[in-house]
Coordinates of C-alpha atoms and ligand atoms in Angstrom, one line a residue:
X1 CA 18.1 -6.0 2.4
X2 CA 21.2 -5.5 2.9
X3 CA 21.3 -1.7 1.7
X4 CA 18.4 -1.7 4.7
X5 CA 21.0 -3.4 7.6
X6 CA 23.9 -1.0 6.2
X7 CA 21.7 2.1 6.6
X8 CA 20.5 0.6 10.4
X9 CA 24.2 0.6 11.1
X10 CA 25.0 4.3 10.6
X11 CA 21.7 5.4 12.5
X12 CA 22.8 4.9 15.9
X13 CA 19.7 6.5 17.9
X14 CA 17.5 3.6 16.3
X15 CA 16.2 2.0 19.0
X16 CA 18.2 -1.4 20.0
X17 CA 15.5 -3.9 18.9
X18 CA 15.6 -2.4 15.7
X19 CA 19.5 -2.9 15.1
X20 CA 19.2 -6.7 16.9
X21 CA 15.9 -7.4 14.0
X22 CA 18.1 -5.6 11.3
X23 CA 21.3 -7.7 12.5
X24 CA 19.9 -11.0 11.6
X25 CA 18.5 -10.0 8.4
X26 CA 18.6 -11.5 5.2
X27 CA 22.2 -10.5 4.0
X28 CA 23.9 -13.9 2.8
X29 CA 20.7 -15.9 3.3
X30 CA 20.3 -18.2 0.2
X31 CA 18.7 -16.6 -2.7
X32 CA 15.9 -17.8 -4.8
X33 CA 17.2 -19.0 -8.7
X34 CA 15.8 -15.8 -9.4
X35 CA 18.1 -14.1 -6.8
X36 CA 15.5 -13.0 -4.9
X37 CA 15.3 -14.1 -1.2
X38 CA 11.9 -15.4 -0.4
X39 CA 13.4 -16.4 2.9
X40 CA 12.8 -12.7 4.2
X41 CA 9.4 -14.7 5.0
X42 CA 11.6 -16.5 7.6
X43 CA 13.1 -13.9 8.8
X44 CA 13.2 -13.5 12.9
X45 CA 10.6 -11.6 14.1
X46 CA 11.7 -9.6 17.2
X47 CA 8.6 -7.7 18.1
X48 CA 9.2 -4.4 20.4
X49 CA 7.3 -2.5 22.7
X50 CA 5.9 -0.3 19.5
X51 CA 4.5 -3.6 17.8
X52 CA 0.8 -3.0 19.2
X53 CA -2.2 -2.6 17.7
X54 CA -3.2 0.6 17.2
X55 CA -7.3 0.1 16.6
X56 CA -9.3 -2.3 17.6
X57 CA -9.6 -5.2 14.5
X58 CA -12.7 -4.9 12.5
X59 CA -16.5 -6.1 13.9
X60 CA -17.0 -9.6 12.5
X61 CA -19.3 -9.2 9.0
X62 CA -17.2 -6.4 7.9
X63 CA -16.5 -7.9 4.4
X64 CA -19.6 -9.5 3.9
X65 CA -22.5 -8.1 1.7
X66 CA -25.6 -7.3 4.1
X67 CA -29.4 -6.6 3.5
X68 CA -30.1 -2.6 3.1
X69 CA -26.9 -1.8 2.2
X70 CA -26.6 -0.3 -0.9
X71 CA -24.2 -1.3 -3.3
X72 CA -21.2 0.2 -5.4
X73 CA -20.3 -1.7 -8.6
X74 CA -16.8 -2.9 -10.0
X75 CA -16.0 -1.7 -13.7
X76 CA -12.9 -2.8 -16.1
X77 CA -10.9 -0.1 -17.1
X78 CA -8.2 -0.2 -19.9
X79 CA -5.2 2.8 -20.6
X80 CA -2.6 3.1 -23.2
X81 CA 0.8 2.8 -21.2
X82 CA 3.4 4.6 -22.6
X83 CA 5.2 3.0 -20.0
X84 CA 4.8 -0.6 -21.5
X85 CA 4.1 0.3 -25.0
X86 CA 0.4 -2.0 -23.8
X87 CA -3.1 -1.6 -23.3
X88 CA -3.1 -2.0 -19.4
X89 CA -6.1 -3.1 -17.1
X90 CA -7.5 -1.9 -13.7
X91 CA -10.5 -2.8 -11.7
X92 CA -12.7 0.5 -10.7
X93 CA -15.0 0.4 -7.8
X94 CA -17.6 3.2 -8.2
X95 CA -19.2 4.1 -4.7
X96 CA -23.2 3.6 -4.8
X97 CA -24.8 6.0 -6.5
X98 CA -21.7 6.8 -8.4
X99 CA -23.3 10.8 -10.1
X100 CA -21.2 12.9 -12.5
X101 CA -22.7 16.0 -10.1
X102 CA -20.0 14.8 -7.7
X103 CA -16.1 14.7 -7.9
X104 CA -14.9 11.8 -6.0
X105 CA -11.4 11.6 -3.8
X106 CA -9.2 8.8 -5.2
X107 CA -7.5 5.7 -3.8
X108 CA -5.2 3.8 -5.9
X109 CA -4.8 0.4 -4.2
X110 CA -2.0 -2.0 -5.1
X111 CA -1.2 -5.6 -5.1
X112 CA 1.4 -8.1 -3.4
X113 CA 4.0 -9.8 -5.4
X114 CA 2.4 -12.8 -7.6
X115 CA -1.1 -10.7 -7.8
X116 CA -2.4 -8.5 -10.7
X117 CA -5.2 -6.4 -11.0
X118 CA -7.8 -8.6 -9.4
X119 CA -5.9 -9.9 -6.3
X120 CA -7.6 -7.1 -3.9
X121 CA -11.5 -8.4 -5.4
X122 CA -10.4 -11.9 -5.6
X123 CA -9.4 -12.0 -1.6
X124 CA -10.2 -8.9 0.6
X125 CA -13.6 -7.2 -0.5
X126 CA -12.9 -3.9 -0.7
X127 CA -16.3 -3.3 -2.9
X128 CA -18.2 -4.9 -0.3
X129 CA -16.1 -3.1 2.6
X130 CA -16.5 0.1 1.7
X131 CA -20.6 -0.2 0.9
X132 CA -20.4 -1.2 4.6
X133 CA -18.6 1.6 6.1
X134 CA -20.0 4.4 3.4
X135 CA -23.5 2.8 4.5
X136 CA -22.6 3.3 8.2
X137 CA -21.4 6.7 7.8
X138 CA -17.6 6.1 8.7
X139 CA -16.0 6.6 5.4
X140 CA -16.6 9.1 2.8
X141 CA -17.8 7.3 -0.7
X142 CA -14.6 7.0 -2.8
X143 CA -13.7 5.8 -5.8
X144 CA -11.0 2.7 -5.9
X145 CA -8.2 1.8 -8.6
X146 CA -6.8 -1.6 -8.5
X147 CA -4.0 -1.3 -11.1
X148 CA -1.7 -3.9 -12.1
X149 CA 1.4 -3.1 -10.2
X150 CA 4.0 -5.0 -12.8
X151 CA 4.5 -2.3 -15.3
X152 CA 5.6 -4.9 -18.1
X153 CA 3.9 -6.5 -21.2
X154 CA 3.4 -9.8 -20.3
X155 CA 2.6 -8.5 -16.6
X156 CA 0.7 -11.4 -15.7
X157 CA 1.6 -13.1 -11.8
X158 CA 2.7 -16.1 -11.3
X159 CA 5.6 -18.0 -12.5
X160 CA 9.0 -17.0 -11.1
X161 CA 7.4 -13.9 -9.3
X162 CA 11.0 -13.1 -7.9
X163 CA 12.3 -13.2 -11.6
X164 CA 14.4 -9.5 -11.9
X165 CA 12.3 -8.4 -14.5
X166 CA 9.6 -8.7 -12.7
X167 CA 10.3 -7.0 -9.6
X168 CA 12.0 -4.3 -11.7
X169 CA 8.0 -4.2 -13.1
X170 CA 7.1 -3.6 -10.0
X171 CA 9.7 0.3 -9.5
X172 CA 8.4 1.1 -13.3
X173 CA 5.2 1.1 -12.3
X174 CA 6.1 4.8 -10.5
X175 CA 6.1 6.5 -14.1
X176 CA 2.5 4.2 -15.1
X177 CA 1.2 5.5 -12.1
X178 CA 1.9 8.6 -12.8
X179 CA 1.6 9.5 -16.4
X180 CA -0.5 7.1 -17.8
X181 CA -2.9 5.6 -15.3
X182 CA -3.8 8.8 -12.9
X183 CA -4.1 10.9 -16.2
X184 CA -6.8 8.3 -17.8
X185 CA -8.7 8.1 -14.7
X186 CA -9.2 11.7 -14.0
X187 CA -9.9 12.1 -18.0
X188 CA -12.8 9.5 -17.6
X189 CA -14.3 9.4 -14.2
X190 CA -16.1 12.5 -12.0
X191 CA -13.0 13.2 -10.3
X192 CA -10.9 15.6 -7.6
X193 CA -7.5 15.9 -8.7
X194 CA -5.9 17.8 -6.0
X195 CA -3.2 15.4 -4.0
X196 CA -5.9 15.9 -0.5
X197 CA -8.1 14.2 -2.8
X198 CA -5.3 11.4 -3.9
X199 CA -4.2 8.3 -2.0
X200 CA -2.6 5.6 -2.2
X201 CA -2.0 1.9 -0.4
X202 CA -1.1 -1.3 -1.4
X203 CA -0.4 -4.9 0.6
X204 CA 2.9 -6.1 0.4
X205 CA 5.2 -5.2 -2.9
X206 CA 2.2 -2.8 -3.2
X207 CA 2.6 -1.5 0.0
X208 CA 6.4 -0.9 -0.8
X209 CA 5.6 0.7 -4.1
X210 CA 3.2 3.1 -2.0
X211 CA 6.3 4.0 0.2
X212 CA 8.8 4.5 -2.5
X213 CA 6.2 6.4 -4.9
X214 CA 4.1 8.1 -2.0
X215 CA 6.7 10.0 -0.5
X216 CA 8.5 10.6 -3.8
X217 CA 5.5 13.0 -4.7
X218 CA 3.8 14.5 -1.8
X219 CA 2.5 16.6 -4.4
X220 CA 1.0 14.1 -6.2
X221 CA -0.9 12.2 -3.0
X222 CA -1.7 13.2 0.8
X223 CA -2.7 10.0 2.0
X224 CA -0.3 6.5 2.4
X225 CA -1.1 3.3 3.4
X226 CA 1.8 0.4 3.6
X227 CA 0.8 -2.8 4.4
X228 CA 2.6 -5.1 5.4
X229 CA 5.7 -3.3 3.0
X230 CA 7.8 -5.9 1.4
X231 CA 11.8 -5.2 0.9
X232 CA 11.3 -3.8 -2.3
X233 CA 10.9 -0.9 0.1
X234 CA 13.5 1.7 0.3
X235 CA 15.7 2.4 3.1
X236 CA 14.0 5.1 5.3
X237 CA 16.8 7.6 4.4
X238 CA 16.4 7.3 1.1
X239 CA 12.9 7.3 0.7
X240 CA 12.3 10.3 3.1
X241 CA 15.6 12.6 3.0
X242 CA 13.8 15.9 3.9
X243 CA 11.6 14.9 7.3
X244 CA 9.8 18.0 6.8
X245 CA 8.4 16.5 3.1
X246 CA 6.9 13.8 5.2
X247 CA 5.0 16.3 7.8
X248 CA 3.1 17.0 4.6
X249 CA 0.9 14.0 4.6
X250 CA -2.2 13.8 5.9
X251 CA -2.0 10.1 6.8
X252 CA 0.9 7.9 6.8
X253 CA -0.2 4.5 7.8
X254 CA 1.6 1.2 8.0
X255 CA 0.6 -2.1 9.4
X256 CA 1.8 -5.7 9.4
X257 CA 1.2 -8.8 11.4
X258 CA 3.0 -9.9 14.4
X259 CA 3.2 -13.4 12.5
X260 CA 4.9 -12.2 9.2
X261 CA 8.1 -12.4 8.6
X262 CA 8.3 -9.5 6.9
X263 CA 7.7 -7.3 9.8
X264 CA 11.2 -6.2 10.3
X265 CA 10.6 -3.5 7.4
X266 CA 7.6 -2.4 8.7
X267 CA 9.5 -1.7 12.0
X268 CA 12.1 0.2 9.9
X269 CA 10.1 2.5 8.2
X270 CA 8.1 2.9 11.7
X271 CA 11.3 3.8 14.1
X272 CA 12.6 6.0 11.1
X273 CA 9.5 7.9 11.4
X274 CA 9.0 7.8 14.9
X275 CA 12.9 9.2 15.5
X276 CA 12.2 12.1 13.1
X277 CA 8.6 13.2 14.8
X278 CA 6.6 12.2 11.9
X279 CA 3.2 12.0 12.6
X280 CA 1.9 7.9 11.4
X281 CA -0.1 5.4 12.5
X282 CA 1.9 2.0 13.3
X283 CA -0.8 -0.7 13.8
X284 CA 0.7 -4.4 14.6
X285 CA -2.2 -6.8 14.2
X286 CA -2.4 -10.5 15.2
X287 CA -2.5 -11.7 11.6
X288 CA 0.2 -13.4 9.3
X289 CA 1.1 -12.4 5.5
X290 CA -1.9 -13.1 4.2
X291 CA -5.6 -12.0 3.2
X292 CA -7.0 -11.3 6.5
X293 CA -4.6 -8.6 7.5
X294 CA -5.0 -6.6 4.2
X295 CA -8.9 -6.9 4.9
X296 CA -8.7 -5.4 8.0
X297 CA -6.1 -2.6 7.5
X298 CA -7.9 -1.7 4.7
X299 CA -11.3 -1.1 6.4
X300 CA -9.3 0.9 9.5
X301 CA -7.5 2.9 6.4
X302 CA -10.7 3.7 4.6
X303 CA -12.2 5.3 7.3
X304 CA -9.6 7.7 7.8
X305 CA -8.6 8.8 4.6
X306 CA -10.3 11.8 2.7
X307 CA -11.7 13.6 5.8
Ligands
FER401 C1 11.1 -10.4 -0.7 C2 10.1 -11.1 0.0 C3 8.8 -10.9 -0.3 C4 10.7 -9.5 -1.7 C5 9.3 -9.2 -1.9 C6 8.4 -10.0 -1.2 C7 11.3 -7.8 -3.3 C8 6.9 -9.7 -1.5 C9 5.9 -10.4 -1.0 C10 4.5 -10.1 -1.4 O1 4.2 -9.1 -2.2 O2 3.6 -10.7 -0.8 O3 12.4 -10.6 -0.5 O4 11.6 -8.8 -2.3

């Protein structure tokens, strides 16, 4: 955090709120035992006149599973990670009537900080919320790889989540991404593999990793979705030195809730862009740092992704 308030300090057209959220931010606040600070949770949240929603929250029964829908299905998948020196698992969702005739766009989806592979089935429904929309015409039918985001051996959650090996996990994951996981997907499953077909997202320390790894390799994905981006995110500058590499993305969207603590990154990387003229969606939703904000920025992002 405190690289983030050092770098506020040398941007002088960043709008006032910004500077008076990034003042009181967590440099000197007590650390964890791990050294982490979990009490970026407690952070002040100053919200500005940019911290409005920017769509309408989904219709109630978005996530639920509904008569005449028609169904995708969720599959394991293991990779060798030369990353980890492990066999690594993901969860797959295969749109209905998944066909080998047809190469499917792409979304890698990414976890918070004590979750693993299964923490986007276990809590937000992103099987049963994108039958829904597919069904209803308002997203295209996509195939979805929940990875584990902590690119270690033993990457279990839980534990001292904050432990440094484990949010270091978290940055390696950038070469498991890329090497080992995309590589084994587009080797086993009917596939586009151009970056307009590629995207990525992720809630919390996922959401960071989708900043710090999205915009690192425009070639790699055209679509970005951050939410609620923890401070494993990098400064603005640094993640996003040429302005003109971040015109290149289809969709840049970030989202957090007006009752998360964490919102002062989220209104970092969103005046960055805003200063610079990069086109992104900033949507500030009523909702805390939990489940029901991923749920519903996921079904606003899934709709606007691969069209
Ligand atoms: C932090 C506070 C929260 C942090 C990460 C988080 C890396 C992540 C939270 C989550 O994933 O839910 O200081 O530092």
């Amino acid at each position: 955090m405190c690289s983030l308030f050092q770098f506020s300090r040398r941007k002088a057209a960043w709008p006032l709120f910004l500077a008076a959220v990034l003042t009181a931010s967590s440099c000197g606040a007590p650390a964890t035992p791990e050294g982490r600070s979990r009490s970026d949770f407690e952070h002040p949240i100053v919200l500005g006149p940019d911290d409005v929603r920017a769509f309408p929250d989904a219709p109630g029964g978005f996530m639920s599973r509904h008569v005449g829908v028609d169904h995708g299905m969720i599959e394991h998948f293991d990779y060798a990670s030369t990353v980890t020196g492990t066999t690594r698992h993901a969860n797959v969702y295969l749109p209905p009537h998944y066909s080998r005739d047809h190469h499917y766009p792409v979304l890698y989806l990414l976890h918070g900080i004590g979750g693993d592979e299964n923490e986007w089935l276990n809590d937000e429904s992103p099987g049963d919320i994108l039958d829904n929309l597919i069904a209803a015409g308002k997203a295209v039918p996509m195939i979805v790889v929940m990875p584990n985001g902590r690119a270690m051996a033993d990457d279990r959650g839980g534990g001292s989540n904050f432990a440094p090996e484990k949010l270091a996990a978290f940055a390696h994951f950038e070469r498991d991404l890329l090497d080992c996981l995309i590589p084994a997907v587009e080797a086993r499953y009917s596939v586009a593999t151009d970056r307009e077909h590629r995207a990525l997202a992720g809630l919390s320390m996922g959401g960071g990793q989708t900043l710090n790894f999205g915009f690192a390799h425009p070639r790699k994905f055209a679509w970005l979705g951050a939410f609620s981006p923890a401070p494993n995110t990098r400064p603005p500058a640094e993640l996003l030195p040429d302005p003109a590499v971040a015109r290149q993305f289809k969709l840049v969207y970030l989202s957090c809730g007006r009752k998360d603590g964490l919102i002062f990154i989220g209104q970092g990387v969103h005046a960055w862009l805003k200063e610079h003229q990069i086109p992104h969606v900033w949507n500030v939703d009523d909702h805390a740092h939990t489940s029901p904000e991923w749920a519903n920025n996921f079904y606003l992002f899934a709709q606007r992704i691969f069209r």
